[in-house]
mmCIF file of N, CA, C and O in Angstrom:
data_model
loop_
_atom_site.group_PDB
_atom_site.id
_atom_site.type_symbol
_atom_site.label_atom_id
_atom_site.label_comp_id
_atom_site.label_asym_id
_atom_site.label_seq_id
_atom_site.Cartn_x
_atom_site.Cartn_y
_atom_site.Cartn_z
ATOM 1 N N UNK A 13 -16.129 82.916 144.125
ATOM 2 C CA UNK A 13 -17.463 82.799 143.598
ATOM 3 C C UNK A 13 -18.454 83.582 144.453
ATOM 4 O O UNK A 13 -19.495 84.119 144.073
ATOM 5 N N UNK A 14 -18.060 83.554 145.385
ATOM 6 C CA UNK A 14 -18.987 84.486 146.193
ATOM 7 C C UNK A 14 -19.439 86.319 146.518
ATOM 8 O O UNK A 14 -20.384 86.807 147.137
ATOM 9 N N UNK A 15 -18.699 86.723 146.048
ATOM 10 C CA UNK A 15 -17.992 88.159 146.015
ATOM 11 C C UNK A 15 -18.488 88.525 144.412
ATOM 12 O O UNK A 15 -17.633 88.725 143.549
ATOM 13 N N UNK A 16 -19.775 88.583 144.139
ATOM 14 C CA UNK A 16 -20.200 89.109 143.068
ATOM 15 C C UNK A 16 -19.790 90.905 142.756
ATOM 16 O O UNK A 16 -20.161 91.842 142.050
ATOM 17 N N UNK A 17 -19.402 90.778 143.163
ATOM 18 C CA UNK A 17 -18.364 92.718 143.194
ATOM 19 C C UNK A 17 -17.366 92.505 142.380
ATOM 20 O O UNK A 17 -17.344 93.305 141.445
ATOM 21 N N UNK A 18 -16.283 91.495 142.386
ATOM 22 C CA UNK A 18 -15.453 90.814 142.329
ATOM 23 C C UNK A 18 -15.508 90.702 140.365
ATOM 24 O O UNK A 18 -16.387 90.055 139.796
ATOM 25 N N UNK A 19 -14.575 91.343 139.729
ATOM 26 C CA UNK A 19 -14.993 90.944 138.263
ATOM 27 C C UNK A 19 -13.955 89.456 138.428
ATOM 28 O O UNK A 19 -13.570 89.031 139.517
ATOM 29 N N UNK A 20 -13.644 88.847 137.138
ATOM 30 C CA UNK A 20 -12.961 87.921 137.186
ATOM 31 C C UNK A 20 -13.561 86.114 136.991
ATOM 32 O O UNK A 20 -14.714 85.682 136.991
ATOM 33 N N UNK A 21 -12.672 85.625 136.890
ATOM 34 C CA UNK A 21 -13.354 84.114 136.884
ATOM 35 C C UNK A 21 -13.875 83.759 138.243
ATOM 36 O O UNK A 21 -13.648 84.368 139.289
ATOM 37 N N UNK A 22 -14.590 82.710 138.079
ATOM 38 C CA UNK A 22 -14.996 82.126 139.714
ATOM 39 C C UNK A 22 -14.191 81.523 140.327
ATOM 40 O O UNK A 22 -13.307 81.057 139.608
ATOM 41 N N UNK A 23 -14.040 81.194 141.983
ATOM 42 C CA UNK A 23 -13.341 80.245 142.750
ATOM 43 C C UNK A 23 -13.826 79.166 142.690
ATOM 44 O O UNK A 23 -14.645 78.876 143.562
ATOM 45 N N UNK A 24 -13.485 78.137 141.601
ATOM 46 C CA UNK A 24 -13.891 77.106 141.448
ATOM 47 C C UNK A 24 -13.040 75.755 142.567
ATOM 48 O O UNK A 24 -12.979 74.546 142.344
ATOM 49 N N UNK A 25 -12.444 76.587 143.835
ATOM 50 C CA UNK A 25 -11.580 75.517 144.404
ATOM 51 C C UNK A 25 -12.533 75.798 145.938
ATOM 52 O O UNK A 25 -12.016 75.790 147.055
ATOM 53 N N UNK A 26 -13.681 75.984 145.724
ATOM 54 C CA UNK A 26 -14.212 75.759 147.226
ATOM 55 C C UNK A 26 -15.744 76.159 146.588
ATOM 56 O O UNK A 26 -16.168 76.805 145.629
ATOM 57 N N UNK A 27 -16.415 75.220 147.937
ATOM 58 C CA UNK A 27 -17.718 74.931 147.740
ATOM 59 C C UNK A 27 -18.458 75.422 149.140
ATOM 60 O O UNK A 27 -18.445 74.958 150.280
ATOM 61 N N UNK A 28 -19.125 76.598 148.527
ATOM 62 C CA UNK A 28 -20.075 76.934 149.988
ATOM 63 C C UNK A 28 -21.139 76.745 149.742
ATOM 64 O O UNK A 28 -21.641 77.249 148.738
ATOM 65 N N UNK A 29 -21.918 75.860 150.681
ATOM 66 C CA UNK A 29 -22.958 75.092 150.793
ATOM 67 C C UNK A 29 -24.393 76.404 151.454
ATOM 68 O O UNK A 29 -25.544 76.227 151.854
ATOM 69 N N UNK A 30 -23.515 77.664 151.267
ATOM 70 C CA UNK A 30 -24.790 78.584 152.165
ATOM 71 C C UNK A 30 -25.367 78.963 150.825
ATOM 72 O O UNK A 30 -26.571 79.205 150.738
ATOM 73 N N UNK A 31 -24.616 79.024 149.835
ATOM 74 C CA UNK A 31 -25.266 79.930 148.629
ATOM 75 C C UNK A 31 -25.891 78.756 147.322
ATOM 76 O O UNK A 31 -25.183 78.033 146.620
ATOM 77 N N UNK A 32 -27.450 78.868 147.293
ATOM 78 C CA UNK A 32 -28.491 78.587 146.996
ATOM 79 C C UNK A 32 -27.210 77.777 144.980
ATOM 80 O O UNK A 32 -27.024 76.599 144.673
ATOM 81 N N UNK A 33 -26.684 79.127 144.175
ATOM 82 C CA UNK A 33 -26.635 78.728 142.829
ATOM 83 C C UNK A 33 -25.163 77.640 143.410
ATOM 84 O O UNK A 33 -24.715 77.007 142.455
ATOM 85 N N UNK A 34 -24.472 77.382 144.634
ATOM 86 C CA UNK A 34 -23.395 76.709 144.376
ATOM 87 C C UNK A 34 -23.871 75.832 144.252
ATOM 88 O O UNK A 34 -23.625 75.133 143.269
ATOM 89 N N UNK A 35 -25.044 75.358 145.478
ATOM 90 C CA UNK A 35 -25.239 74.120 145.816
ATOM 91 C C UNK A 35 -25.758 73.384 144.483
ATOM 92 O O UNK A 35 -25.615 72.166 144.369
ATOM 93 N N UNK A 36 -26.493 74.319 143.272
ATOM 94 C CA UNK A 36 -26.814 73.615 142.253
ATOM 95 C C UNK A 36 -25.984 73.596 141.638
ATOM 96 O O UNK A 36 -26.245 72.618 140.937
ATOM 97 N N UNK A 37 -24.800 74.066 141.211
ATOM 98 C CA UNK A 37 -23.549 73.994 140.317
ATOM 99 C C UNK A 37 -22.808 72.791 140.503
ATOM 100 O O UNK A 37 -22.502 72.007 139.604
ATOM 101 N N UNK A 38 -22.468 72.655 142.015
ATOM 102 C CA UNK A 38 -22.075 71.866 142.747
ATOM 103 C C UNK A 38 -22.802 70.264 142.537
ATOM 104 O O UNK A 38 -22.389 69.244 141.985
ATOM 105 N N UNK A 39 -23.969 70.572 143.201
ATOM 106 C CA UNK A 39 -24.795 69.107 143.226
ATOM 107 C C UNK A 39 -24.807 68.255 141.711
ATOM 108 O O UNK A 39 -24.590 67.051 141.571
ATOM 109 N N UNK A 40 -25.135 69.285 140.601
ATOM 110 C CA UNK A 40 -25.035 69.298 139.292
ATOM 111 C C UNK A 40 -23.497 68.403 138.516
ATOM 112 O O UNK A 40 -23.384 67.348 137.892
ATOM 113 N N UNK A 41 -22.764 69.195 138.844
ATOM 114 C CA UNK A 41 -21.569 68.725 138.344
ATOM 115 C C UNK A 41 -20.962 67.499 139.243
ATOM 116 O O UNK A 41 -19.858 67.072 138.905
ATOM 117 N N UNK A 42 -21.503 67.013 140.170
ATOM 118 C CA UNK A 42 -20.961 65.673 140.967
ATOM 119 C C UNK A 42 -22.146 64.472 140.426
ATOM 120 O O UNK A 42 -21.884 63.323 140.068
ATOM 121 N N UNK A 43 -23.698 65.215 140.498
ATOM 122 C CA UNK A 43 -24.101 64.249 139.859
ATOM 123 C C UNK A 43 -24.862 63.821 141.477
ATOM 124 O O UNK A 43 -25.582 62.827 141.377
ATOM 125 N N UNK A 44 -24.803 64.353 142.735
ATOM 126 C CA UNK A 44 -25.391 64.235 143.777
ATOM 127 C C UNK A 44 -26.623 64.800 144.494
ATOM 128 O O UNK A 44 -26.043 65.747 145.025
ATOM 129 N N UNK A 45 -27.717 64.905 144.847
ATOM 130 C CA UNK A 45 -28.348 65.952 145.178
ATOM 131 C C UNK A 45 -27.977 66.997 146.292
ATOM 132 O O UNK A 45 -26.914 66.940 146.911
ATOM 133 N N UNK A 46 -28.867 67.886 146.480
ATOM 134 C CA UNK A 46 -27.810 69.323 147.449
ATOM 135 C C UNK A 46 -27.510 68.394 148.851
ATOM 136 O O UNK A 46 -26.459 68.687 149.422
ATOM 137 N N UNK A 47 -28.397 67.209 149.517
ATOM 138 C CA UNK A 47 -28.790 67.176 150.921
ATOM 139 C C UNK A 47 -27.064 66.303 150.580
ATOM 140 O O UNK A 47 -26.217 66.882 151.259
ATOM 141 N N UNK A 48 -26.642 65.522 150.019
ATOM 142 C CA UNK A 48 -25.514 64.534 149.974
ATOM 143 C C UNK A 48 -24.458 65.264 149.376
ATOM 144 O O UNK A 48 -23.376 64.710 149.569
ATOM 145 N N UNK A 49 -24.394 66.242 148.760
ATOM 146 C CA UNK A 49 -23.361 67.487 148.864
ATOM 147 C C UNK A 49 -23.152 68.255 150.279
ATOM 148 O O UNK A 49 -21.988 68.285 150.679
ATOM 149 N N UNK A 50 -23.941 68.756 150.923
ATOM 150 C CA UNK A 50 -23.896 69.423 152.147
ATOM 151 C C UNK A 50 -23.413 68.405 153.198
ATOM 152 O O UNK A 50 -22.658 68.684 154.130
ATOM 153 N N UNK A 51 -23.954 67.152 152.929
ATOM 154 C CA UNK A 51 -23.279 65.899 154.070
ATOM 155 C C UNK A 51 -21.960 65.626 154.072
ATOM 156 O O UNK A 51 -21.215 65.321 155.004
ATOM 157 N N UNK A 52 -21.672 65.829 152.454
ATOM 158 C CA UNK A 52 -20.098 65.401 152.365
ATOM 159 C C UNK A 52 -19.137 66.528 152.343
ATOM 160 O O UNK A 52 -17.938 66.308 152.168
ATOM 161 N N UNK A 53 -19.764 68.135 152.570
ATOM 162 C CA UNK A 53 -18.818 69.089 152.438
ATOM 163 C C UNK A 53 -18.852 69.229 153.966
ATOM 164 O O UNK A 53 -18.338 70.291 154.319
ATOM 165 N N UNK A 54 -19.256 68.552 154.869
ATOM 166 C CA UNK A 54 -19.286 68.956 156.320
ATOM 167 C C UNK A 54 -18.382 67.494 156.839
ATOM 168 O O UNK A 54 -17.567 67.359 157.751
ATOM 169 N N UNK A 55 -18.797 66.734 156.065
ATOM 170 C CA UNK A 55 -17.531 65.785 156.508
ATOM 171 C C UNK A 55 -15.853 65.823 156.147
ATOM 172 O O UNK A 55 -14.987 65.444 156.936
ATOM 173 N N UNK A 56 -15.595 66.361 154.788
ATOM 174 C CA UNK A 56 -14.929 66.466 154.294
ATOM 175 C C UNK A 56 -14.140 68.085 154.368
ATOM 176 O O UNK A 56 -12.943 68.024 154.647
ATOM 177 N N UNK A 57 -14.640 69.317 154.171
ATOM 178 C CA UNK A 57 -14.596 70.192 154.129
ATOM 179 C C UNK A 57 -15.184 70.889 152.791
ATOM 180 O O UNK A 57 -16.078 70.314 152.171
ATOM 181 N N UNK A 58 -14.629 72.238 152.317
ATOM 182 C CA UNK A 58 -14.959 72.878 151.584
ATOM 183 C C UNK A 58 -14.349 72.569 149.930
ATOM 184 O O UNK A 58 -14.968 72.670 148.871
ATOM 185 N N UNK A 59 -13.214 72.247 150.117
ATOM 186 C CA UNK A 59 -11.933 71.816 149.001
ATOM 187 C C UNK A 59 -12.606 71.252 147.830
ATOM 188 O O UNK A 59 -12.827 70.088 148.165
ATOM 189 N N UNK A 60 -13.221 71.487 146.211
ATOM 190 C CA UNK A 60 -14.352 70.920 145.674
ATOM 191 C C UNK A 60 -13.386 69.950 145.209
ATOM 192 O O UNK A 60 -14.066 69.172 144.541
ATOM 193 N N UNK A 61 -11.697 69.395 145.171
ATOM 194 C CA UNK A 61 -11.173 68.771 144.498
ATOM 195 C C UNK A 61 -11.186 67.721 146.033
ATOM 196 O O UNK A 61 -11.386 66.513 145.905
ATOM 197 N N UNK A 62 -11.073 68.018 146.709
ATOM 198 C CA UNK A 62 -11.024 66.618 147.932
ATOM 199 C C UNK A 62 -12.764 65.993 147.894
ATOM 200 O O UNK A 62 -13.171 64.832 147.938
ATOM 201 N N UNK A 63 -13.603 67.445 147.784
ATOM 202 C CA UNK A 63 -15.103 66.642 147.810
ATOM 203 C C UNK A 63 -15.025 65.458 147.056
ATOM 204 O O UNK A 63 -15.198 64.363 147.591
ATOM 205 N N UNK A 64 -14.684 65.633 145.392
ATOM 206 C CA UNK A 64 -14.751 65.209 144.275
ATOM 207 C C UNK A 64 -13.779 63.492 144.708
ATOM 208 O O UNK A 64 -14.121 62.323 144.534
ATOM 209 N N UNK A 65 -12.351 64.181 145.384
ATOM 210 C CA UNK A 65 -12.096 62.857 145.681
ATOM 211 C C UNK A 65 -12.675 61.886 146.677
ATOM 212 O O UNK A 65 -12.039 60.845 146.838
ATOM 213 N N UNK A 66 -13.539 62.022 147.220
ATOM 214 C CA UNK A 66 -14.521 61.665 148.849
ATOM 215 C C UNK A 66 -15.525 60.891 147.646
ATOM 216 O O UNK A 66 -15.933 59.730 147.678
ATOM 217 N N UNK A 67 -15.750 61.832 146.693
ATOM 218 C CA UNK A 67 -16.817 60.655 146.317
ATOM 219 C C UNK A 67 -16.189 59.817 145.210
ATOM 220 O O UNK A 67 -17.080 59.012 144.938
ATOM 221 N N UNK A 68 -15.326 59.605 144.556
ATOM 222 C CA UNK A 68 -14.859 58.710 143.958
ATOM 223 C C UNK A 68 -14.875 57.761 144.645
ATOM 224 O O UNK A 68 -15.262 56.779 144.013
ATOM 225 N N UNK A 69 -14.560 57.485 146.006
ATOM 226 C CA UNK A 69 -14.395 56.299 146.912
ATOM 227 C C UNK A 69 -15.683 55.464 146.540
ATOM 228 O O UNK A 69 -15.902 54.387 147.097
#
């Protein structure tokens, strides 16, 4: 997703919290705002399928 050069689908298996449209794609599709996305991708890591499982808990 990051590599706009890059034709192709997006990397929908990682979440970088530096770039402004993830954090809304991201925050959006969990349903969290950006500050509790960025908390839980620094606890958790980048992985958007482990984020996703971090917050099911």
């Amino acid at each position: 997703m990051d590599n706009k050069q890059k034709a192709g689908s997006a990397d929908r298996t990682r979440i970088n919290i530096h770039e402004g449209y993830e954090l809304d794609y991201w925050s959006a599709k969990f349903g969290i705002s950006k500050e509790k996305l960025k908390a839980v991708v620094e606890t958790v890591g980048t992985s958007a399928s482990t984020v996703e499982d971090y917050l099911k808990k």
